[in-house]
Amino acid sequence: MMVFIFIVGLAIILWPVLGGTIAALFNGAVIIISLPIYWTMRIIKRPKDEKEELMMTKASGAAAMFTILLLLLGLLICSSFL
């Protein structure tokens, strides 16, 4: 029980560091997943101006976030059956 309390206390004390690390990992995952989506859209659509390119960037970021959320949900469902 003391070990559990120690781990929880350590997590509370180190939360700013842990939160920043988790955010950086999530941001990296979004970038890695969105790059193939972005370049595929860029090859197919060929943006003509900055506005279209910004729209494609936002769309690929949203698709990557949706993909990550689906993967996390699937992982949660699969882990509940094990």
PDB file of N, CA and C in Angstrom:
ATOM      1  N   MET A   1       0.822  -1.192   0.000  1.00  0.00           N
ATOM      2  CA  MET A   1       0.000   0.000   0.000  1.00  0.00           C
ATOM      3  C   MET A   1       0.870   1.262   0.000  1.00  0.00           C
ATOM      4  N   MET A   2       1.966   1.200   0.736  1.00  0.00           N
ATOM      5  CA  MET A   2       2.865   2.355   0.778  1.00  0.00           C
ATOM      6  C   MET A   2       3.503   2.613  -0.583  1.00  0.00           C
ATOM      7  N   VAL A   3       3.797   1.538  -1.300  1.00  0.00           N
ATOM      8  CA  VAL A   3       4.383   1.696  -2.635  1.00  0.00           C
ATOM      9  C   VAL A   3       3.380   2.381  -3.559  1.00  0.00           C
ATOM     10  N   PHE A   4       2.127   1.994  -3.474  1.00  0.00           N
ATOM     11  CA  PHE A   4       1.083   2.617  -4.296  1.00  0.00           C
ATOM     12  C   PHE A   4       0.956   4.106  -3.968  1.00  0.00           C
ATOM     13  N   ILE A   5       0.945   4.440  -2.686  1.00  0.00           N
ATOM     14  CA  ILE A   5       0.854   5.842  -2.265  1.00  0.00           C
ATOM     15  C   ILE A   5       2.084   6.613  -2.741  1.00  0.00           C
ATOM     16  N   PHE A   6       3.250   5.989  -2.672  1.00  0.00           N
ATOM     17  CA  PHE A   6       4.476   6.640  -3.139  1.00  0.00           C
ATOM     18  C   PHE A   6       4.408   6.918  -4.640  1.00  0.00           C
ATOM     19  N   ILE A   7       3.942   5.941  -5.411  1.00  0.00           N
ATOM     20  CA  ILE A   7       3.856   6.117  -6.870  1.00  0.00           C
ATOM     21  C   ILE A   7       2.846   7.204  -7.217  1.00  0.00           C
ATOM     22  N   VAL A   8       1.693   7.221  -6.560  1.00  0.00           N
ATOM     23  CA  VAL A   8       0.682   8.254  -6.816  1.00  0.00           C
ATOM     24  C   VAL A   8       1.223   9.629  -6.424  1.00  0.00           C
ATOM     25  N   GLY A   9       1.896   9.720  -5.283  1.00  0.00           N
ATOM     26  CA  GLY A   9       2.481  10.987  -4.859  1.00  0.00           C
ATOM     27  C   GLY A   9       3.543  11.468  -5.820  1.00  0.00           C
ATOM     28  N   LEU A  10       4.373  10.560  -6.297  1.00  0.00           N
ATOM     29  CA  LEU A  10       5.397  10.917  -7.272  1.00  0.00           C
ATOM     30  C   LEU A  10       4.778  11.387  -8.584  1.00  0.00           C
ATOM     31  N   ALA A  11       3.706  10.724  -9.009  1.00  0.00           N
ATOM     32  CA  ALA A  11       3.018  11.135 -10.239  1.00  0.00           C
ATOM     33  C   ALA A  11       2.400  12.527 -10.076  1.00  0.00           C
ATOM     34  N   ILE A  12       1.862  12.824  -8.898  1.00  0.00           N
ATOM     35  CA  ILE A  12       1.272  14.150  -8.661  1.00  0.00           C
ATOM     36  C   ILE A  12       2.354  15.221  -8.660  1.00  0.00           C
ATOM     37  N   ILE A  13       3.484  14.933  -8.026  1.00  0.00           N
ATOM     38  CA  ILE A  13       4.570  15.903  -7.970  1.00  0.00           C
ATOM     39  C   ILE A  13       5.172  16.137  -9.350  1.00  0.00           C
ATOM     40  N   LEU A  14       5.335  15.076 -10.117  1.00  0.00           N
ATOM     41  CA  LEU A  14       5.967  15.184 -11.436  1.00  0.00           C
ATOM     42  C   LEU A  14       4.976  15.400 -12.569  1.00  0.00           C
ATOM     43  N   TRP A  15       3.726  15.762 -12.259  1.00  0.00           N
ATOM     44  CA  TRP A  15       2.705  15.905 -13.292  1.00  0.00           C
ATOM     45  C   TRP A  15       3.078  16.899 -14.393  1.00  0.00           C
ATOM     46  N   PRO A  16       3.667  18.070 -14.070  1.00  0.00           N
ATOM     47  CA  PRO A  16       4.030  18.974 -15.177  1.00  0.00           C
ATOM     48  C   PRO A  16       5.017  18.347 -16.160  1.00  0.00           C
ATOM     49  N   VAL A  17       5.957  17.579 -15.665  1.00  0.00           N
ATOM     50  CA  VAL A  17       6.918  16.916 -16.550  1.00  0.00           C
ATOM     51  C   VAL A  17       6.244  15.792 -17.327  1.00  0.00           C
ATOM     52  N   LEU A  18       5.439  14.986 -16.617  1.00  0.00           N
ATOM     53  CA  LEU A  18       4.749  13.874 -17.278  1.00  0.00           C
ATOM     54  C   LEU A  18       3.747  14.369 -18.314  1.00  0.00           C
ATOM     55  N   GLY A  19       3.012  15.432 -17.978  1.00  0.00           N
ATOM     56  CA  GLY A  19       2.033  15.977 -18.920  1.00  0.00           C
ATOM     57  C   GLY A  19       2.688  16.510 -20.180  1.00  0.00           C
ATOM     58  N   GLY A  20       3.825  17.195 -20.019  1.00  0.00           N
ATOM     59  CA  GLY A  20       4.551  17.700 -21.186  1.00  0.00           C
ATOM     60  C   GLY A  20       5.082  16.580 -22.053  1.00  0.00           C
ATOM     61  N   THR A  21       5.552  15.523 -21.423  1.00  0.00           N
ATOM     62  CA  THR A  21       6.064  14.381 -22.168  1.00  0.00           C
ATOM     63  C   THR A  21       4.950  13.663 -22.923  1.00  0.00           C
ATOM     64  N   ILE A  22       3.826  13.470 -22.264  1.00  0.00           N
ATOM     65  CA  ILE A  22       2.685  12.816 -22.912  1.00  0.00           C
ATOM     66  C   ILE A  22       2.186  13.662 -24.080  1.00  0.00           C
ATOM     67  N   ALA A  23       2.129  14.984 -23.892  1.00  0.00           N
ATOM     68  CA  ALA A  23       1.687  15.871 -24.977  1.00  0.00           C
ATOM     69  C   ALA A  23       2.655  15.825 -26.152  1.00  0.00           C
ATOM     70  N   ALA A  24       3.956  15.792 -25.872  1.00  0.00           N
ATOM     71  CA  ALA A  24       4.942  15.727 -26.950  1.00  0.00           C
ATOM     72  C   ALA A  24       4.829  14.413 -27.719  1.00  0.00           C
ATOM     73  N   LEU A  25       4.621  13.303 -27.004  1.00  0.00           N
ATOM     74  CA  LEU A  25       4.455  12.014 -27.678  1.00  0.00           C
ATOM     75  C   LEU A  25       3.196  11.991 -28.541  1.00  0.00           C
ATOM     76  N   PHE A  26       2.106  12.549 -28.019  1.00  0.00           N
ATOM     77  CA  PHE A  26       0.859  12.589 -28.780  1.00  0.00           C
ATOM     78  C   PHE A  26       1.016  13.480 -30.013  1.00  0.00           C
ATOM     79  N   ASN A  27       1.682  14.616 -29.844  1.00  0.00           N
ATOM     80  CA  ASN A  27       1.912  15.521 -30.971  1.00  0.00           C
ATOM     81  C   ASN A  27       2.771  14.842 -32.031  1.00  0.00           C
ATOM     82  N   GLY A  28       3.792  14.111 -31.620  1.00  0.00           N
ATOM     83  CA  GLY A  28       4.626  13.381 -32.570  1.00  0.00           C
ATOM     84  C   GLY A  28       3.842  12.315 -33.316  1.00  0.00           C
ATOM     85  N   ALA A  29       2.952  11.631 -32.592  1.00  0.00           N
ATOM     86  CA  ALA A  29       2.127  10.606 -33.243  1.00  0.00           C
ATOM     87  C   ALA A  29       1.199  11.237 -34.281  1.00  0.00           C
ATOM     88  N   VAL A  30       0.631  12.392 -33.957  1.00  0.00           N
ATOM     89  CA  VAL A  30      -0.240  13.082 -34.916  1.00  0.00           C
ATOM     90  C   VAL A  30       0.544  13.491 -36.155  1.00  0.00           C
ATOM     91  N   ILE A  31       1.748  13.995 -35.962  1.00  0.00           N
ATOM     92  CA  ILE A  31       2.564  14.407 -37.109  1.00  0.00           C
ATOM     93  C   ILE A  31       2.928  13.207 -37.964  1.00  0.00           C
ATOM     94  N   ILE A  32       3.333  12.106 -37.335  1.00  0.00           N
ATOM     95  CA  ILE A  32       3.739  10.916 -38.092  1.00  0.00           C
ATOM     96  C   ILE A  32       2.560  10.341 -38.880  1.00  0.00           C
ATOM     97  N   ILE A  33       1.377  10.336 -38.295  1.00  0.00           N
ATOM     98  CA  ILE A  33       0.212   9.783 -38.991  1.00  0.00           C
ATOM     99  C   ILE A  33      -0.303  10.745 -40.062  1.00  0.00           C
ATOM    100  N   SER A  34      -0.206  12.060 -39.808  1.00  0.00           N
ATOM    101  CA  SER A  34      -0.780  13.010 -40.756  1.00  0.00           C
ATOM    102  C   SER A  34       0.098  13.244 -41.986  1.00  0.00           C
ATOM    103  N   LEU A  35       1.395  12.965 -41.899  1.00  0.00           N
ATOM    104  CA  LEU A  35       2.265  13.207 -43.049  1.00  0.00           C
ATOM    105  C   LEU A  35       1.880  12.405 -44.290  1.00  0.00           C
ATOM    106  N   PRO A  36       1.656  11.098 -44.202  1.00  0.00           N
ATOM    107  CA  PRO A  36       1.242  10.386 -45.426  1.00  0.00           C
ATOM    108  C   PRO A  36      -0.109  10.867 -45.954  1.00  0.00           C
ATOM    109  N   ILE A  37      -1.021  11.203 -45.043  1.00  0.00           N
ATOM    110  CA  ILE A  37      -2.330  11.717 -45.468  1.00  0.00           C
ATOM    111  C   ILE A  37      -2.148  13.037 -46.206  1.00  0.00           C
ATOM    112  N   TYR A  38      -1.317  13.922 -45.652  1.00  0.00           N
ATOM    113  CA  TYR A  38      -1.088  15.244 -46.252  1.00  0.00           C
ATOM    114  C   TYR A  38      -0.448  15.116 -47.631  1.00  0.00           C
ATOM    115  N   TRP A  39       0.595  14.291 -47.744  1.00  0.00           N
ATOM    116  CA  TRP A  39       1.279  14.199 -49.028  1.00  0.00           C
ATOM    117  C   TRP A  39       0.417  13.488 -50.076  1.00  0.00           C
ATOM    118  N   THR A  40      -0.409  12.560 -49.658  1.00  0.00           N
ATOM    119  CA  THR A  40      -1.342  11.941 -50.608  1.00  0.00           C
ATOM    120  C   THR A  40      -2.342  12.974 -51.111  1.00  0.00           C
ATOM    121  N   MET A  41      -2.876  13.776 -50.203  1.00  0.00           N
ATOM    122  CA  MET A  41      -3.811  14.832 -50.615  1.00  0.00           C
ATOM    123  C   MET A  41      -3.112  15.858 -51.507  1.00  0.00           C
ATOM    124  N   ARG A  42      -1.860  16.158 -51.186  1.00  0.00           N
ATOM    125  CA  ARG A  42      -1.121  17.153 -51.967  1.00  0.00           C
ATOM    126  C   ARG A  42      -0.849  16.647 -53.387  1.00  0.00           C
ATOM    127  N   ILE A  43      -0.570  15.355 -53.531  1.00  0.00           N
ATOM    128  CA  ILE A  43      -0.316  14.795 -54.858  1.00  0.00           C
ATOM    129  C   ILE A  43      -1.611  14.767 -55.667  1.00  0.00           C
ATOM    130  N   ILE A  44      -2.719  14.418 -55.023  1.00  0.00           N
ATOM    131  CA  ILE A  44      -3.985  14.299 -55.738  1.00  0.00           C
ATOM    132  C   ILE A  44      -4.578  15.668 -56.074  1.00  0.00           C
ATOM    133  N   LYS A  45      -4.622  16.574 -55.087  1.00  0.00           N
ATOM    134  CA  LYS A  45      -5.323  17.849 -55.291  1.00  0.00           C
ATOM    135  C   LYS A  45      -4.452  18.954 -55.880  1.00  0.00           C
ATOM    136  N   ARG A  46      -3.165  18.975 -55.595  1.00  0.00           N
ATOM    137  CA  ARG A  46      -2.240  20.017 -56.044  1.00  0.00           C
ATOM    138  C   ARG A  46      -2.770  21.420 -55.722  1.00  0.00           C
ATOM    139  N   PRO A  47      -2.514  21.886 -54.496  1.00  0.00           N
ATOM    140  CA  PRO A  47      -3.051  23.193 -54.101  1.00  0.00           C
ATOM    141  C   PRO A  47      -2.466  24.326 -54.935  1.00  0.00           C
ATOM    142  N   LYS A  48      -3.330  25.292 -55.239  1.00  0.00           N
ATOM    143  CA  LYS A  48      -2.922  26.401 -56.093  1.00  0.00           C
ATOM    144  C   LYS A  48      -2.497  27.632 -55.307  1.00  0.00           C
ATOM    145  N   ASP A  49      -2.978  27.758 -54.077  1.00  0.00           N
ATOM    146  CA  ASP A  49      -2.586  28.912 -53.269  1.00  0.00           C
ATOM    147  C   ASP A  49      -2.426  28.496 -51.804  1.00  0.00           C
ATOM    148  N   GLU A  50      -2.059  29.479 -50.996  1.00  0.00           N
ATOM    149  CA  GLU A  50      -1.784  29.227 -49.573  1.00  0.00           C
ATOM    150  C   GLU A  50      -3.033  28.789 -48.811  1.00  0.00           C
ATOM    151  N   LYS A  51      -4.184  29.312 -49.217  1.00  0.00           N
ATOM    152  CA  LYS A  51      -5.434  28.980 -48.529  1.00  0.00           C
ATOM    153  C   LYS A  51      -5.778  27.495 -48.689  1.00  0.00           C
ATOM    154  N   GLU A  52      -5.637  26.970 -49.889  1.00  0.00           N
ATOM    155  CA  GLU A  52      -5.913  25.554 -50.122  1.00  0.00           C
ATOM    156  C   GLU A  52      -4.926  24.660 -49.371  1.00  0.00           C
ATOM    157  N   GLU A  53      -3.666  25.086 -49.315  1.00  0.00           N
ATOM    158  CA  GLU A  53      -2.666  24.294 -48.598  1.00  0.00           C
ATOM    159  C   GLU A  53      -2.955  24.279 -47.098  1.00  0.00           C
ATOM    160  N   LEU A  54      -3.377  25.405 -46.546  1.00  0.00           N
ATOM    161  CA  LEU A  54      -3.737  25.470 -45.133  1.00  0.00           C
ATOM    162  C   LEU A  54      -4.950  24.589 -44.845  1.00  0.00           C
ATOM    163  N   MET A  55      -5.912  24.580 -45.771  1.00  0.00           N
ATOM    164  CA  MET A  55      -7.086  23.733 -45.611  1.00  0.00           C
ATOM    165  C   MET A  55      -6.699  22.251 -45.619  1.00  0.00           C
ATOM    166  N   MET A  56      -5.776  21.864 -46.494  1.00  0.00           N
ATOM    167  CA  MET A  56      -5.320  20.479 -46.548  1.00  0.00           C
ATOM    168  C   MET A  56      -4.551  20.110 -45.283  1.00  0.00           C
ATOM    169  N   THR A  57      -3.764  21.041 -44.743  1.00  0.00           N
ATOM    170  CA  THR A  57      -3.026  20.784 -43.510  1.00  0.00           C
ATOM    171  C   THR A  57      -3.978  20.537 -42.353  1.00  0.00           C
ATOM    172  N   LYS A  58      -5.011  21.368 -42.241  1.00  0.00           N
ATOM    173  CA  LYS A  58      -5.992  21.189 -41.173  1.00  0.00           C
ATOM    174  C   LYS A  58      -6.768  19.882 -41.345  1.00  0.00           C
ATOM    175  N   ALA A  59      -7.108  19.539 -42.572  1.00  0.00           N
ATOM    176  CA  ALA A  59      -7.854  18.304 -42.831  1.00  0.00           C
ATOM    177  C   ALA A  59      -7.011  17.077 -42.502  1.00  0.00           C
ATOM    178  N   SER A  60      -5.733  17.097 -42.859  1.00  0.00           N
ATOM    179  CA  SER A  60      -4.881  15.943 -42.548  1.00  0.00           C
ATOM    180  C   SER A  60      -4.637  15.838 -41.048  1.00  0.00           C
ATOM    181  N   GLY A  61      -4.527  16.947 -40.352  1.00  0.00           N
ATOM    182  CA  GLY A  61      -4.391  16.925 -38.890  1.00  0.00           C
ATOM    183  C   GLY A  61      -5.637  16.367 -38.222  1.00  0.00           C
ATOM    184  N   ALA A  62      -6.791  16.777 -38.720  1.00  0.00           N
ATOM    185  CA  ALA A  62      -8.049  16.254 -38.166  1.00  0.00           C
ATOM    186  C   ALA A  62      -8.192  14.760 -38.438  1.00  0.00           C
ATOM    187  N   ALA A  63      -7.810  14.328 -39.624  1.00  0.00           N
ATOM    188  CA  ALA A  63      -7.869  12.896 -39.940  1.00  0.00           C
ATOM    189  C   ALA A  63      -6.915  12.102 -39.053  1.00  0.00           C
ATOM    190  N   ALA A  64      -5.744  12.659 -38.785  1.00  0.00           N
ATOM    191  CA  ALA A  64      -4.783  11.978 -37.915  1.00  0.00           C
ATOM    192  C   ALA A  64      -5.308  11.894 -36.479  1.00  0.00           C
ATOM    193  N   MET A  65      -5.906  12.961 -35.979  1.00  0.00           N
ATOM    194  CA  MET A  65      -6.467  12.944 -34.628  1.00  0.00           C
ATOM    195  C   MET A  65      -7.580  11.904 -34.539  1.00  0.00           C
ATOM    196  N   PHE A  66      -8.430  11.855 -35.536  1.00  0.00           N
ATOM    197  CA  PHE A  66      -9.519  10.877 -35.565  1.00  0.00           C
ATOM    198  C   PHE A  66      -8.962   9.455 -35.591  1.00  0.00           C
ATOM    199  N   THR A  67      -7.917   9.239 -36.381  1.00  0.00           N
ATOM    200  CA  THR A  67      -7.294   7.924 -36.463  1.00  0.00           C
ATOM    201  C   THR A  67      -6.694   7.519 -35.119  1.00  0.00           C
ATOM    202  N   ILE A  68      -6.014   8.438 -34.457  1.00  0.00           N
ATOM    203  CA  ILE A  68      -5.413   8.131 -33.158  1.00  0.00           C
ATOM    204  C   ILE A  68      -6.486   7.836 -32.124  1.00  0.00           C
ATOM    205  N   LEU A  69      -7.562   8.601 -32.129  1.00  0.00           N
ATOM    206  CA  LEU A  69      -8.639   8.336 -31.180  1.00  0.00           C
ATOM    207  C   LEU A  69      -9.283   6.977 -31.430  1.00  0.00           C
ATOM    208  N   LEU A  70      -9.464   6.620 -32.697  1.00  0.00           N
ATOM    209  CA  LEU A  70      -9.992   5.285 -33.013  1.00  0.00           C
ATOM    210  C   LEU A  70      -9.037   4.185 -32.582  1.00  0.00           C
ATOM    211  N   LEU A  71      -7.735   4.398 -32.786  1.00  0.00           N
ATOM    212  CA  LEU A  71      -6.756   3.406 -32.359  1.00  0.00           C
ATOM    213  C   LEU A  71      -6.750   3.254 -30.841  1.00  0.00           C
ATOM    214  N   LEU A  72      -6.826   4.367 -30.105  1.00  0.00           N
ATOM    215  CA  LEU A  72      -6.872   4.293 -28.649  1.00  0.00           C
ATOM    216  C   LEU A  72      -8.141   3.603 -28.169  1.00  0.00           C
ATOM    217  N   LEU A  73      -9.264   3.889 -28.810  1.00  0.00           N
ATOM    218  CA  LEU A  73     -10.516   3.229 -28.448  1.00  0.00           C
ATOM    219  C   LEU A  73     -10.434   1.728 -28.733  1.00  0.00           C
ATOM    220  N   GLY A  74      -9.874   1.369 -29.871  1.00  0.00           N
ATOM    221  CA  GLY A  74      -9.693  -0.046 -30.188  1.00  0.00           C
ATOM    222  C   GLY A  74      -8.761  -0.739 -29.214  1.00  0.00           C
ATOM    223  N   LEU A  75      -7.696  -0.048 -28.810  1.00  0.00           N
ATOM    224  CA  LEU A  75      -6.781  -0.613 -27.829  1.00  0.00           C
ATOM    225  C   LEU A  75      -7.475  -0.810 -26.486  1.00  0.00           C
ATOM    226  N   LEU A  76      -8.312   0.134 -26.115  1.00  0.00           N
ATOM    227  CA  LEU A  76      -9.050   0.036 -24.858  1.00  0.00           C
ATOM    228  C   LEU A  76     -10.031  -1.134 -24.911  1.00  0.00           C
ATOM    229  N   ILE A  77     -10.704  -1.300 -26.035  1.00  0.00           N
ATOM    230  CA  ILE A  77     -11.662  -2.401 -26.168  1.00  0.00           C
ATOM    231  C   ILE A  77     -10.934  -3.736 -26.167  1.00  0.00           C
ATOM    232  N   CYS A  78      -9.835  -3.826 -26.898  1.00  0.00           N
ATOM    233  CA  CYS A  78      -9.076  -5.090 -26.939  1.00  0.00           C
ATOM    234  C   CYS A  78      -8.484  -5.433 -25.580  1.00  0.00           C
ATOM    235  N   SER A  79      -8.007  -4.428 -24.857  1.00  0.00           N
ATOM    236  CA  SER A  79      -7.425  -4.711 -23.543  1.00  0.00           C
ATOM    237  C   SER A  79      -8.479  -5.107 -22.518  1.00  0.00           C
ATOM    238  N   SER A  80      -9.725  -4.714 -22.735  1.00  0.00           N
ATOM    239  CA  SER A  80     -10.776  -5.099 -21.782  1.00  0.00           C
ATOM    240  C   SER A  80     -11.144  -6.569 -21.943  1.00  0.00           C
ATOM    241  N   PHE A  81     -10.867  -7.153 -23.112  1.00  0.00           N
ATOM    242  CA  PHE A  81     -11.176  -8.570 -23.315  1.00  0.00           C
ATOM    243  C   PHE A  81     -10.060  -9.484 -22.837  1.00  0.00           C
ATOM    244  N   LEU A  82      -8.895  -8.944 -22.594  1.00  0.00           N
ATOM    245  CA  LEU A  82      -7.756  -9.794 -22.174  1.00  0.00           C
ATOM    246  C   LEU A  82      -7.714  -9.997 -20.705  1.00  0.00           C
TER     247      LEU A  82
END
